[in-house]
Amino acid sequence: MKKGSFVSIADCSKEDILQLMEETARFEQNPNQDVLEGKVCATLFFEPSTRTRLSFETAVNRLGGRVIGFSDASTTSSSKGETLKDTIKMVSNYADVIIMRHYLEGAARYASEITDIPIINAGDGANQHPSQTMLDLYSIYKTQGRLSNLIITMVGDLKYGRTVHSLLNGMSHFNPTFHFVAPEELRLPDIYKQFLDTQGILYEEHTDFSPEVINKSDILYMTRVQRERFTDLMEYEKVKNSYILTNEMLDHSKPNLRVLHPLPRVNEIAYDVDDNPKAYYFEQAKNGLYARQAIICEVLNLSLRA
Ligand code: CP
């Protein structure tokens, strides 16, 4: 991993990922430690969030650090026209690490280039969501007992879904086979398919969310169609109900299948799936606390080795 910041999962080697997962497991064993005593962590959220912000802030609190920041940029001086550059420079005067979510692709990378303190990317537009990827990988490992040679089906908004784009990068070290289920309008962009081609990773694209695809999968990674990414709301209306997973659709799935979703969901997973033992999305979100503890300590060079 490029030392200092955590901007893209593509910056992480396989060894980096495995080491972070080991640290994540240690934090799951003991999430209450004082390793961040005296540290101030800033959470700058220019886009809405529930899980990412609150799990990062819980991570800091449980490790004895302190949190400053905002969850609504309209209450900050960016609403008066202050640039991102100036905001990052200012906050760097106050905090030891900045955890930021921004609607512009590349915003976290840009921030990392104008400050000496570590930047953690909590999501930048449709680009990357690397801390989500770490909790996704950890969840896949916990439920499957391995990361290698799995069949992963991704469903929904594969065009704008930053969790999808990050997870493709992260899983590329582990020889997956992907099935991509999306309406024509939300197909995976070519740049990601070209990446998979260069890595020799097999994938198939589908518009039909068929039993054949579900029943061969080890992981079903559902995603929300993101209204906020559409400039034309008529386009959103056309695709918003494309795929809805119901309990019966899992009847003939593999015993080890687990349903993941980065959340929030709207209607793409019916509520009766929640009680199915194959539903793992709430535990997945809980794993985010431990994964984010590991990431914060890694960028601050405070990883526990004992
Ligand atoms: N998965 C995720 O990023 O959720 P939030 O938008 O609630 O942070």
PDB file of C-alpha atoms and ligand atoms in Angstrom:
ATOM      1  CA  MET A   1       0.000   0.000   0.000  1.00  0.00           C
ATOM      2  CA  LYS A   2       1.207   3.487  -0.848  1.00  0.00           C
ATOM      3  CA  LYS A   3       2.284   4.589   2.623  1.00  0.00           C
ATOM      4  CA  GLY A   4       0.279   7.239   4.337  1.00  0.00           C
ATOM      5  CA  SER A   5      -3.112   7.254   2.638  1.00  0.00           C
ATOM      6  CA  PHE A   6      -5.822   4.774   1.743  1.00  0.00           C
ATOM      7  CA  VAL A   7      -7.306   6.134  -1.459  1.00  0.00           C
ATOM      8  CA  SER A   8      -7.860   3.174  -3.770  1.00  0.00           C
ATOM      9  CA  ILE A   9      -7.871  -0.574  -3.291  1.00  0.00           C
ATOM     10  CA  ALA A  10      -5.801  -0.672  -6.489  1.00  0.00           C
ATOM     11  CA  ASP A  11      -2.913   0.755  -4.424  1.00  0.00           C
ATOM     12  CA  CYS A  12      -2.947  -2.379  -2.242  1.00  0.00           C
ATOM     13  CA  SER A  13      -1.055  -5.545  -3.068  1.00  0.00           C
ATOM     14  CA  LYS A  14      -2.456  -8.962  -2.227  1.00  0.00           C
ATOM     15  CA  GLU A  15      -0.139  -8.998   0.789  1.00  0.00           C
ATOM     16  CA  ASP A  16      -1.438  -5.584   1.939  1.00  0.00           C
ATOM     17  CA  ILE A  17      -5.001  -6.862   1.734  1.00  0.00           C
ATOM     18  CA  LEU A  18      -4.233 -10.059   3.632  1.00  0.00           C
ATOM     19  CA  GLN A  19      -2.371  -8.120   6.321  1.00  0.00           C
ATOM     20  CA  LEU A  20      -5.282  -5.706   6.746  1.00  0.00           C
ATOM     21  CA  MET A  21      -7.622  -8.668   7.038  1.00  0.00           C
ATOM     22  CA  GLU A  22      -5.445 -10.164   9.768  1.00  0.00           C
ATOM     23  CA  GLU A  23      -5.590  -6.853  11.629  1.00  0.00           C
ATOM     24  CA  THR A  24      -9.358  -6.731  11.092  1.00  0.00           C
ATOM     25  CA  ALA A  25      -9.689 -10.145  12.732  1.00  0.00           C
ATOM     26  CA  ARG A  26      -7.653  -8.938  15.715  1.00  0.00           C
ATOM     27  CA  PHE A  27      -9.900  -5.927  16.136  1.00  0.00           C
ATOM     28  CA  GLU A  28     -12.955  -8.144  15.924  1.00  0.00           C
ATOM     29  CA  GLN A  29     -11.519 -10.112  18.849  1.00  0.00           C
ATOM     30  CA  ASN A  30     -10.905  -6.915  20.803  1.00  0.00           C
ATOM     31  CA  PRO A  31     -12.402  -3.694  19.393  1.00  0.00           C
ATOM     32  CA  ASN A  32     -11.790  -1.666  22.584  1.00  0.00           C
ATOM     33  CA  GLN A  33      -8.175  -0.568  22.823  1.00  0.00           C
ATOM     34  CA  ASP A  34      -6.383   2.684  23.530  1.00  0.00           C
ATOM     35  CA  VAL A  35      -4.131   2.808  20.479  1.00  0.00           C
ATOM     36  CA  LEU A  36      -5.524   6.159  19.248  1.00  0.00           C
ATOM     37  CA  GLU A  37      -5.145   7.982  22.563  1.00  0.00           C
ATOM     38  CA  GLY A  38      -4.162  11.590  21.801  1.00  0.00           C
ATOM     39  CA  LYS A  39      -5.118  11.348  18.115  1.00  0.00           C
ATOM     40  CA  VAL A  40      -7.758  13.482  16.423  1.00  0.00           C
ATOM     41  CA  CYS A  41      -9.554  12.026  13.375  1.00  0.00           C
ATOM     42  CA  ALA A  42     -11.561  14.266  11.039  1.00  0.00           C
ATOM     43  CA  THR A  43     -14.584  12.895   9.179  1.00  0.00           C
ATOM     44  CA  LEU A  44     -15.473  15.162   6.249  1.00  0.00           C
ATOM     45  CA  PHE A  45     -18.620  13.916   4.521  1.00  0.00           C
ATOM     46  CA  PHE A  46     -19.626  15.941   1.468  1.00  0.00           C
ATOM     47  CA  GLU A  47     -22.188  13.218   0.621  1.00  0.00           C
ATOM     48  CA  PRO A  48     -24.729  11.466   2.875  1.00  0.00           C
ATOM     49  CA  SER A  49     -23.733   8.344   4.791  1.00  0.00           C
ATOM     50  CA  THR A  50     -24.963   6.209   7.659  1.00  0.00           C
ATOM     51  CA  ARG A  51     -22.711   3.150   7.913  1.00  0.00           C
ATOM     52  CA  THR A  52     -19.399   4.473   6.677  1.00  0.00           C
ATOM     53  CA  ARG A  53     -19.324   7.618   8.789  1.00  0.00           C
ATOM     54  CA  LEU A  54     -20.750   6.070  11.932  1.00  0.00           C
ATOM     55  CA  SER A  55     -18.561   2.975  11.761  1.00  0.00           C
ATOM     56  CA  PHE A  56     -15.443   5.092  11.197  1.00  0.00           C
ATOM     57  CA  GLU A  57     -16.411   7.310  14.131  1.00  0.00           C
ATOM     58  CA  THR A  58     -17.194   4.284  16.303  1.00  0.00           C
ATOM     59  CA  ALA A  59     -13.842   2.820  15.293  1.00  0.00           C
ATOM     60  CA  VAL A  60     -12.065   5.941  16.534  1.00  0.00           C
ATOM     61  CA  ASN A  61     -14.121   6.142  19.731  1.00  0.00           C
ATOM     62  CA  ARG A  62     -13.493   2.503  20.600  1.00  0.00           C
ATOM     63  CA  LEU A  63      -9.765   3.009  20.066  1.00  0.00           C
ATOM     64  CA  GLY A  64      -9.573   6.000  22.407  1.00  0.00           C
ATOM     65  CA  GLY A  65      -9.216   8.739  19.788  1.00  0.00           C
ATOM     66  CA  ARG A  66     -11.334  11.832  19.194  1.00  0.00           C
ATOM     67  CA  VAL A  67     -13.469  12.816  16.225  1.00  0.00           C
ATOM     68  CA  ILE A  68     -14.091  16.186  14.588  1.00  0.00           C
ATOM     69  CA  GLY A  69     -15.848  16.831  11.305  1.00  0.00           C
ATOM     70  CA  PHE A  70     -19.135  17.272   9.525  1.00  0.00           C
ATOM     71  CA  SER A  71     -21.848  15.156   7.962  1.00  0.00           C
ATOM     72  CA  ASP A  72     -23.513  18.001   6.086  1.00  0.00           C
ATOM     73  CA  ALA A  73     -21.224  20.188   4.002  1.00  0.00           C
ATOM     74  CA  SER A  74     -23.934  22.844   3.693  1.00  0.00           C
ATOM     75  CA  THR A  75     -23.136  23.849   7.287  1.00  0.00           C
ATOM     76  CA  THR A  76     -19.461  24.452   6.412  1.00  0.00           C
ATOM     77  CA  SER A  77     -17.599  27.195   4.616  1.00  0.00           C
ATOM     78  CA  SER A  78     -17.651  25.158   1.404  1.00  0.00           C
ATOM     79  CA  SER A  79     -21.180  26.574   1.086  1.00  0.00           C
ATOM     80  CA  LYS A  80     -19.546  30.027   0.997  1.00  0.00           C
ATOM     81  CA  GLY A  81     -17.300  28.940  -1.847  1.00  0.00           C
ATOM     82  CA  GLU A  82     -14.265  27.610   0.012  1.00  0.00           C
ATOM     83  CA  THR A  83     -12.387  25.163  -2.197  1.00  0.00           C
ATOM     84  CA  LEU A  84     -11.708  21.548  -1.337  1.00  0.00           C
ATOM     85  CA  LYS A  85      -8.012  22.379  -1.340  1.00  0.00           C
ATOM     86  CA  ASP A  86      -8.427  25.060   1.305  1.00  0.00           C
ATOM     87  CA  THR A  87     -10.728  22.873   3.393  1.00  0.00           C
ATOM     88  CA  ILE A  88      -8.211  20.031   3.390  1.00  0.00           C
ATOM     89  CA  LYS A  89      -5.348  22.387   4.249  1.00  0.00           C
ATOM     90  CA  MET A  90      -7.315  23.849   7.156  1.00  0.00           C
ATOM     91  CA  VAL A  91      -8.425  20.531   8.605  1.00  0.00           C
ATOM     92  CA  SER A  92      -4.863  19.239   8.294  1.00  0.00           C
ATOM     93  CA  ASN A  93      -3.948  21.852  10.904  1.00  0.00           C
ATOM     94  CA  TYR A  94      -6.303  20.245  13.400  1.00  0.00           C
ATOM     95  CA  ALA A  95      -6.367  16.493  12.775  1.00  0.00           C
ATOM     96  CA  ASP A  96      -3.975  13.526  12.481  1.00  0.00           C
ATOM     97  CA  VAL A  97      -5.991  11.819   9.731  1.00  0.00           C
ATOM     98  CA  ILE A  98      -8.811  12.844   7.388  1.00  0.00           C
ATOM     99  CA  ILE A  99     -11.566  10.412   6.444  1.00  0.00           C
ATOM    100  CA  MET A 100     -13.497  11.921   3.563  1.00  0.00           C
ATOM    101  CA  ARG A 101     -16.414  11.173   1.264  1.00  0.00           C
ATOM    102  CA  HIS A 102     -16.891  13.371  -1.765  1.00  0.00           C
ATOM    103  CA  TYR A 103     -19.174  13.350  -4.791  1.00  0.00           C
ATOM    104  CA  LEU A 104     -16.293  13.973  -7.233  1.00  0.00           C
ATOM    105  CA  GLU A 105     -14.272  11.060  -8.575  1.00  0.00           C
ATOM    106  CA  GLY A 106     -10.629  11.547  -7.680  1.00  0.00           C
ATOM    107  CA  ALA A 107     -11.331  13.933  -4.788  1.00  0.00           C
ATOM    108  CA  ALA A 108      -9.592  11.725  -2.212  1.00  0.00           C
ATOM    109  CA  ARG A 109      -6.545  11.276  -4.443  1.00  0.00           C
ATOM    110  CA  TYR A 110      -6.380  15.022  -4.941  1.00  0.00           C
ATOM    111  CA  ALA A 111      -6.656  15.603  -1.189  1.00  0.00           C
ATOM    112  CA  SER A 112      -3.857  13.120  -0.536  1.00  0.00           C
ATOM    113  CA  GLU A 113      -1.601  15.142  -2.837  1.00  0.00           C
ATOM    114  CA  ILE A 114      -2.084  18.445  -1.024  1.00  0.00           C
ATOM    115  CA  THR A 115      -1.628  17.390   2.591  1.00  0.00           C
ATOM    116  CA  ASP A 116       0.973  15.557   4.621  1.00  0.00           C
ATOM    117  CA  ILE A 117      -1.527  13.824   6.870  1.00  0.00           C
ATOM    118  CA  PRO A 118      -3.142  10.541   5.758  1.00  0.00           C
ATOM    119  CA  ILE A 119      -6.352  10.618   3.741  1.00  0.00           C
ATOM    120  CA  ILE A 120      -8.807   7.729   3.916  1.00  0.00           C
ATOM    121  CA  ASN A 121     -11.233   7.592   1.003  1.00  0.00           C
ATOM    122  CA  ALA A 122     -14.748   6.929   2.312  1.00  0.00           C
ATOM    123  CA  GLY A 123     -16.140   7.012  -1.253  1.00  0.00           C
ATOM    124  CA  ASP A 124     -15.473   9.319  -4.201  1.00  0.00           C
ATOM    125  CA  GLY A 125     -18.333   9.561  -6.675  1.00  0.00           C
ATOM    126  CA  ALA A 126     -18.740   6.424  -8.766  1.00  0.00           C
ATOM    127  CA  ASN A 127     -15.047   5.635  -8.488  1.00  0.00           C
ATOM    128  CA  GLN A 128     -13.843   3.840  -5.346  1.00  0.00           C
ATOM    129  CA  HIS A 129     -14.963   2.840  -1.856  1.00  0.00           C
ATOM    130  CA  PRO A 130     -11.898   0.985  -0.582  1.00  0.00           C
ATOM    131  CA  SER A 131     -12.864   0.641   3.085  1.00  0.00           C
ATOM    132  CA  GLN A 132     -16.124  -0.979   1.917  1.00  0.00           C
ATOM    133  CA  THR A 133     -14.014  -3.379  -0.110  1.00  0.00           C
ATOM    134  CA  MET A 134     -12.017  -4.382   2.948  1.00  0.00           C
ATOM    135  CA  LEU A 135     -15.173  -5.202   4.879  1.00  0.00           C
ATOM    136  CA  ASP A 136     -16.597  -6.978   1.827  1.00  0.00           C
ATOM    137  CA  LEU A 137     -13.482  -9.117   1.468  1.00  0.00           C
ATOM    138  CA  TYR A 138     -13.475  -9.855   5.182  1.00  0.00           C
ATOM    139  CA  SER A 139     -17.152 -10.835   4.992  1.00  0.00           C
ATOM    140  CA  ILE A 140     -16.534 -13.074   1.996  1.00  0.00           C
ATOM    141  CA  TYR A 141     -13.639 -14.754   3.785  1.00  0.00           C
ATOM    142  CA  LYS A 142     -15.639 -15.252   6.984  1.00  0.00           C
ATOM    143  CA  THR A 143     -18.598 -16.785   5.177  1.00  0.00           C
ATOM    144  CA  GLN A 144     -16.722 -18.884   2.612  1.00  0.00           C
ATOM    145  CA  GLY A 145     -13.570 -19.803   4.526  1.00  0.00           C
ATOM    146  CA  ARG A 146     -11.477 -18.604   1.591  1.00  0.00           C
ATOM    147  CA  LEU A 147     -11.207 -15.818  -0.967  1.00  0.00           C
ATOM    148  CA  SER A 148      -9.848 -17.870  -3.861  1.00  0.00           C
ATOM    149  CA  ASN A 149     -11.780 -19.388  -6.769  1.00  0.00           C
ATOM    150  CA  LEU A 150     -15.237 -18.103  -5.841  1.00  0.00           C
ATOM    151  CA  ILE A 151     -18.182 -17.405  -8.144  1.00  0.00           C
ATOM    152  CA  ILE A 152     -19.389 -13.897  -7.439  1.00  0.00           C
ATOM    153  CA  THR A 153     -22.546 -12.469  -8.947  1.00  0.00           C
ATOM    154  CA  MET A 154     -22.968  -8.704  -8.872  1.00  0.00           C
ATOM    155  CA  VAL A 155     -26.461  -7.372  -9.447  1.00  0.00           C
ATOM    156  CA  GLY A 156     -27.916  -3.927 -10.095  1.00  0.00           C
ATOM    157  CA  ASP A 157     -26.092  -0.683 -10.713  1.00  0.00           C
ATOM    158  CA  LEU A 158     -22.741  -1.818 -12.038  1.00  0.00           C
ATOM    159  CA  LYS A 159     -22.167   1.436 -13.913  1.00  0.00           C
ATOM    160  CA  TYR A 160     -22.131   3.901 -11.032  1.00  0.00           C
ATOM    161  CA  GLY A 161     -21.595   1.495  -8.116  1.00  0.00           C
ATOM    162  CA  ARG A 162     -18.289   2.398  -6.507  1.00  0.00           C
ATOM    163  CA  THR A 163     -18.492  -0.594  -4.171  1.00  0.00           C
ATOM    164  CA  VAL A 164     -18.650  -2.825  -7.242  1.00  0.00           C
ATOM    165  CA  HIS A 165     -15.702  -1.123  -8.903  1.00  0.00           C
ATOM    166  CA  SER A 166     -13.568  -1.366  -5.761  1.00  0.00           C
ATOM    167  CA  LEU A 167     -14.504  -4.975  -5.089  1.00  0.00           C
ATOM    168  CA  LEU A 168     -13.495  -6.004  -8.609  1.00  0.00           C
ATOM    169  CA  ASN A 169     -10.047  -4.602  -7.891  1.00  0.00           C
ATOM    170  CA  GLY A 170      -9.802  -6.267  -4.492  1.00  0.00           C
ATOM    171  CA  MET A 171     -11.007  -9.682  -5.664  1.00  0.00           C
ATOM    172  CA  SER A 172      -8.736  -9.639  -8.715  1.00  0.00           C
ATOM    173  CA  HIS A 173      -5.942 -11.135  -6.583  1.00  0.00           C
ATOM    174  CA  PHE A 174      -8.004 -14.237  -5.824  1.00  0.00           C
ATOM    175  CA  ASN A 175      -9.012 -15.726  -9.190  1.00  0.00           C
ATOM    176  CA  PRO A 176     -12.776 -15.113  -9.023  1.00  0.00           C
ATOM    177  CA  THR A 177     -15.337 -15.807 -11.724  1.00  0.00           C
ATOM    178  CA  PHE A 178     -17.809 -12.947 -12.020  1.00  0.00           C
ATOM    179  CA  HIS A 179     -21.371 -12.797 -13.280  1.00  0.00           C
ATOM    180  CA  PHE A 180     -22.602  -9.262 -13.892  1.00  0.00           C
ATOM    181  CA  VAL A 181     -26.371  -8.803 -13.893  1.00  0.00           C
ATOM    182  CA  ALA A 182     -27.466  -5.326 -14.957  1.00  0.00           C
ATOM    183  CA  PRO A 183     -29.884  -3.578 -17.293  1.00  0.00           C
ATOM    184  CA  GLU A 184     -28.278  -2.275 -20.492  1.00  0.00           C
ATOM    185  CA  GLU A 185     -28.235   1.262 -19.067  1.00  0.00           C
ATOM    186  CA  LEU A 186     -26.249   0.214 -15.972  1.00  0.00           C
ATOM    187  CA  ARG A 187     -23.766  -2.267 -17.442  1.00  0.00           C
ATOM    188  CA  LEU A 188     -20.259  -2.420 -16.045  1.00  0.00           C
ATOM    189  CA  PRO A 189     -18.156   0.226 -17.850  1.00  0.00           C
ATOM    190  CA  ASP A 190     -15.641  -1.050 -20.386  1.00  0.00           C
ATOM    191  CA  ILE A 191     -12.657   0.164 -18.382  1.00  0.00           C
ATOM    192  CA  TYR A 192     -13.405  -2.388 -15.648  1.00  0.00           C
ATOM    193  CA  LYS A 193     -13.933  -5.178 -18.167  1.00  0.00           C
ATOM    194  CA  GLN A 194     -10.617  -4.301 -19.799  1.00  0.00           C
ATOM    195  CA  PHE A 195      -8.990  -4.529 -16.368  1.00  0.00           C
ATOM    196  CA  LEU A 196     -10.474  -7.995 -15.813  1.00  0.00           C
ATOM    197  CA  ASP A 197      -9.314  -9.049 -19.281  1.00  0.00           C
ATOM    198  CA  THR A 198      -5.741  -7.990 -18.543  1.00  0.00           C
ATOM    199  CA  GLN A 199      -5.866  -9.997 -15.303  1.00  0.00           C
ATOM    200  CA  GLY A 200      -7.225 -13.076 -17.082  1.00  0.00           C
ATOM    201  CA  ILE A 201     -10.343 -13.058 -14.910  1.00  0.00           C
ATOM    202  CA  LEU A 202     -13.435 -14.750 -16.326  1.00  0.00           C
ATOM    203  CA  TYR A 203     -16.775 -12.965 -16.392  1.00  0.00           C
ATOM    204  CA  GLU A 204     -20.166 -13.152 -18.053  1.00  0.00           C
ATOM    205  CA  GLU A 205     -22.720 -10.392 -18.483  1.00  0.00           C
ATOM    206  CA  HIS A 206     -26.468 -10.902 -18.160  1.00  0.00           C
ATOM    207  CA  THR A 207     -29.573  -8.772 -18.304  1.00  0.00           C
ATOM    208  CA  ASP A 208     -31.711 -11.571 -16.860  1.00  0.00           C
ATOM    209  CA  PHE A 209     -31.482 -12.270 -13.096  1.00  0.00           C
ATOM    210  CA  SER A 210     -32.021 -15.966 -13.713  1.00  0.00           C
ATOM    211  CA  PRO A 211     -32.148 -18.995 -11.381  1.00  0.00           C
ATOM    212  CA  GLU A 212     -29.198 -20.460 -13.318  1.00  0.00           C
ATOM    213  CA  VAL A 213     -26.983 -17.568 -12.300  1.00  0.00           C
ATOM    214  CA  ILE A 214     -28.202 -17.455  -8.690  1.00  0.00           C
ATOM    215  CA  ASN A 215     -27.827 -21.202  -8.221  1.00  0.00           C
ATOM    216  CA  LYS A 216     -24.199 -21.349  -9.317  1.00  0.00           C
ATOM    217  CA  SER A 217     -23.087 -18.395  -7.147  1.00  0.00           C
ATOM    218  CA  ASP A 218     -21.107 -18.432  -3.903  1.00  0.00           C
ATOM    219  CA  ILE A 219     -21.730 -14.729  -3.302  1.00  0.00           C
ATOM    220  CA  LEU A 220     -24.684 -12.673  -4.483  1.00  0.00           C
ATOM    221  CA  TYR A 221     -23.646  -9.030  -4.243  1.00  0.00           C
ATOM    222  CA  MET A 222     -26.815  -6.951  -4.567  1.00  0.00           C
ATOM    223  CA  THR A 223     -26.638  -3.194  -5.130  1.00  0.00           C
ATOM    224  CA  ARG A 224     -29.022  -0.277  -5.109  1.00  0.00           C
ATOM    225  CA  VAL A 225     -29.824   1.720  -8.243  1.00  0.00           C
ATOM    226  CA  GLN A 226     -28.494   5.087  -7.096  1.00  0.00           C
ATOM    227  CA  ARG A 227     -30.942   7.848  -7.841  1.00  0.00           C
ATOM    228  CA  GLU A 228     -28.343  10.478  -6.928  1.00  0.00           C
ATOM    229  CA  ARG A 229     -26.019   9.468  -9.808  1.00  0.00           C
ATOM    230  CA  PHE A 230     -28.584  10.084 -12.566  1.00  0.00           C
ATOM    231  CA  THR A 231     -28.747  13.438 -14.327  1.00  0.00           C
ATOM    232  CA  ASP A 232     -31.931  12.346 -16.139  1.00  0.00           C
ATOM    233  CA  LEU A 233     -34.526  11.126 -13.612  1.00  0.00           C
ATOM    234  CA  MET A 234     -36.579   9.550 -16.414  1.00  0.00           C
ATOM    235  CA  GLU A 235     -33.645   7.196 -16.938  1.00  0.00           C
ATOM    236  CA  TYR A 236     -33.700   6.363 -13.211  1.00  0.00           C
ATOM    237  CA  GLU A 237     -37.442   5.637 -13.321  1.00  0.00           C
ATOM    238  CA  LYS A 238     -36.852   3.205 -16.191  1.00  0.00           C
ATOM    239  CA  VAL A 239     -34.344   1.046 -14.312  1.00  0.00           C
ATOM    240  CA  LYS A 240     -35.062   1.531 -10.595  1.00  0.00           C
ATOM    241  CA  ASN A 241     -37.047  -1.702 -10.187  1.00  0.00           C
ATOM    242  CA  SER A 242     -34.934  -3.854 -12.488  1.00  0.00           C
ATOM    243  CA  TYR A 243     -34.056  -6.617 -10.037  1.00  0.00           C
ATOM    244  CA  ILE A 244     -35.698  -7.556  -6.770  1.00  0.00           C
ATOM    245  CA  LEU A 245     -34.378 -10.562  -4.838  1.00  0.00           C
ATOM    246  CA  THR A 246     -37.105 -12.518  -3.057  1.00  0.00           C
ATOM    247  CA  ASN A 247     -36.752 -15.369  -0.591  1.00  0.00           C
ATOM    248  CA  GLU A 248     -38.050 -18.001  -3.020  1.00  0.00           C
ATOM    249  CA  MET A 249     -35.330 -17.112  -5.492  1.00  0.00           C
ATOM    250  CA  LEU A 250     -32.812 -18.555  -3.011  1.00  0.00           C
ATOM    251  CA  ASP A 251     -34.598 -21.915  -2.646  1.00  0.00           C
ATOM    252  CA  HIS A 252     -32.200 -23.832  -4.906  1.00  0.00           C
ATOM    253  CA  SER A 253     -29.054 -21.825  -4.248  1.00  0.00           C
ATOM    254  CA  LYS A 254     -25.841 -23.426  -2.986  1.00  0.00           C
ATOM    255  CA  PRO A 255     -25.704 -24.069   0.796  1.00  0.00           C
ATOM    256  CA  ASN A 256     -22.693 -21.763   1.121  1.00  0.00           C
ATOM    257  CA  LEU A 257     -24.294 -18.886  -0.825  1.00  0.00           C
ATOM    258  CA  ARG A 258     -24.401 -15.624   1.086  1.00  0.00           C
ATOM    259  CA  VAL A 259     -26.243 -12.479   0.052  1.00  0.00           C
ATOM    260  CA  LEU A 260     -24.192  -9.320   0.498  1.00  0.00           C
ATOM    261  CA  HIS A 261     -25.225  -5.715  -0.042  1.00  0.00           C
ATOM    262  CA  PRO A 262     -23.202  -2.610   0.821  1.00  0.00           C
ATOM    263  CA  LEU A 263     -26.482  -0.964   1.921  1.00  0.00           C
ATOM    264  CA  PRO A 264     -28.549   1.153   2.041  1.00  0.00           C
ATOM    265  CA  ARG A 265     -31.151  -0.904   0.191  1.00  0.00           C
ATOM    266  CA  VAL A 266     -34.285   0.512  -1.292  1.00  0.00           C
ATOM    267  CA  ASN A 267     -36.353  -2.360  -2.689  1.00  0.00           C
ATOM    268  CA  GLU A 268     -33.815  -4.647  -4.366  1.00  0.00           C
ATOM    269  CA  ILE A 269     -33.904  -7.192  -1.520  1.00  0.00           C
ATOM    270  CA  ALA A 270     -37.380  -8.105  -0.260  1.00  0.00           C
ATOM    271  CA  TYR A 271     -37.709  -7.902   3.516  1.00  0.00           C
ATOM    272  CA  ASP A 272     -38.490 -11.595   3.872  1.00  0.00           C
ATOM    273  CA  VAL A 273     -34.927 -12.371   2.748  1.00  0.00           C
ATOM    274  CA  ASP A 274     -33.652 -10.793   5.998  1.00  0.00           C
ATOM    275  CA  ASP A 275     -34.621 -13.903   7.980  1.00  0.00           C
ATOM    276  CA  ASN A 276     -32.980 -16.292   5.532  1.00  0.00           C
ATOM    277  CA  PRO A 277     -29.699 -17.668   7.011  1.00  0.00           C
ATOM    278  CA  LYS A 278     -28.083 -16.832   3.666  1.00  0.00           C
ATOM    279  CA  ALA A 279     -28.668 -13.101   4.215  1.00  0.00           C
ATOM    280  CA  TYR A 280     -25.426 -11.611   5.522  1.00  0.00           C
ATOM    281  CA  TYR A 281     -25.710  -7.862   4.827  1.00  0.00           C
ATOM    282  CA  PHE A 282     -26.247  -6.703   8.405  1.00  0.00           C
ATOM    283  CA  GLU A 283     -23.272  -8.730   9.694  1.00  0.00           C
ATOM    284  CA  GLN A 284     -21.333  -7.410   6.696  1.00  0.00           C
ATOM    285  CA  ALA A 285     -21.968  -3.840   7.857  1.00  0.00           C
ATOM    286  CA  LYS A 286     -20.878  -4.778  11.385  1.00  0.00           C
ATOM    287  CA  ASN A 287     -17.590  -6.086  10.006  1.00  0.00           C
ATOM    288  CA  GLY A 288     -17.019  -2.535   8.765  1.00  0.00           C
ATOM    289  CA  LEU A 289     -16.201  -1.384  12.278  1.00  0.00           C
ATOM    290  CA  TYR A 290     -13.261  -3.792  12.577  1.00  0.00           C
ATOM    291  CA  ALA A 291     -12.058  -3.257   9.017  1.00  0.00           C
ATOM    292  CA  ARG A 292     -12.041   0.501   9.576  1.00  0.00           C
ATOM    293  CA  GLN A 293     -10.172   0.170  12.844  1.00  0.00           C
ATOM    294  CA  ALA A 294      -7.501  -1.750  10.947  1.00  0.00           C
ATOM    295  CA  ILE A 295      -7.358   0.870   8.161  1.00  0.00           C
ATOM    296  CA  ILE A 296      -7.059   3.833  10.540  1.00  0.00           C
ATOM    297  CA  CYS A 297      -4.254   2.154  12.468  1.00  0.00           C
ATOM    298  CA  GLU A 298      -2.498   1.149   9.257  1.00  0.00           C
ATOM    299  CA  VAL A 299      -2.377   4.689   7.835  1.00  0.00           C
ATOM    300  CA  LEU A 300      -1.202   6.029  11.198  1.00  0.00           C
ATOM    301  CA  ASN A 301       1.396   3.267  11.393  1.00  0.00           C
ATOM    302  CA  LEU A 302      -0.166   2.035  14.617  1.00  0.00           C
ATOM    303  CA  SER A 303      -1.020  -1.495  13.516  1.00  0.00           C
ATOM    304  CA  LEU A 304      -0.970  -3.996  16.318  1.00  0.00           C
ATOM    305  CA  ARG A 305       1.608  -6.644  15.676  1.00  0.00           C
ATOM    306  CA  ALA A 306       1.594  -8.352  19.083  1.00  0.00           C
TER     307      ALA A 306
HETATM  308  N1   CP B   1     -22.177   1.195   2.282  1.00  0.00           N
HETATM  309  C1   CP B   1     -22.160   2.539   2.483  1.00  0.00           C
HETATM  310  O1   CP B   1     -21.280   3.256   2.017  1.00  0.00           O
HETATM  311  O2   CP B   1     -23.188   2.999   3.262  1.00  0.00           O
HETATM  312  P1   CP B   1     -23.391   4.508   3.673  1.00  0.00           P
HETATM  313  O3   CP B   1     -23.647   5.300   2.402  1.00  0.00           O
HETATM  314  O4   CP B   1     -24.556   4.525   4.614  1.00  0.00           O
HETATM  315  O5   CP B   1     -22.125   4.982   4.331  1.00  0.00           O
END
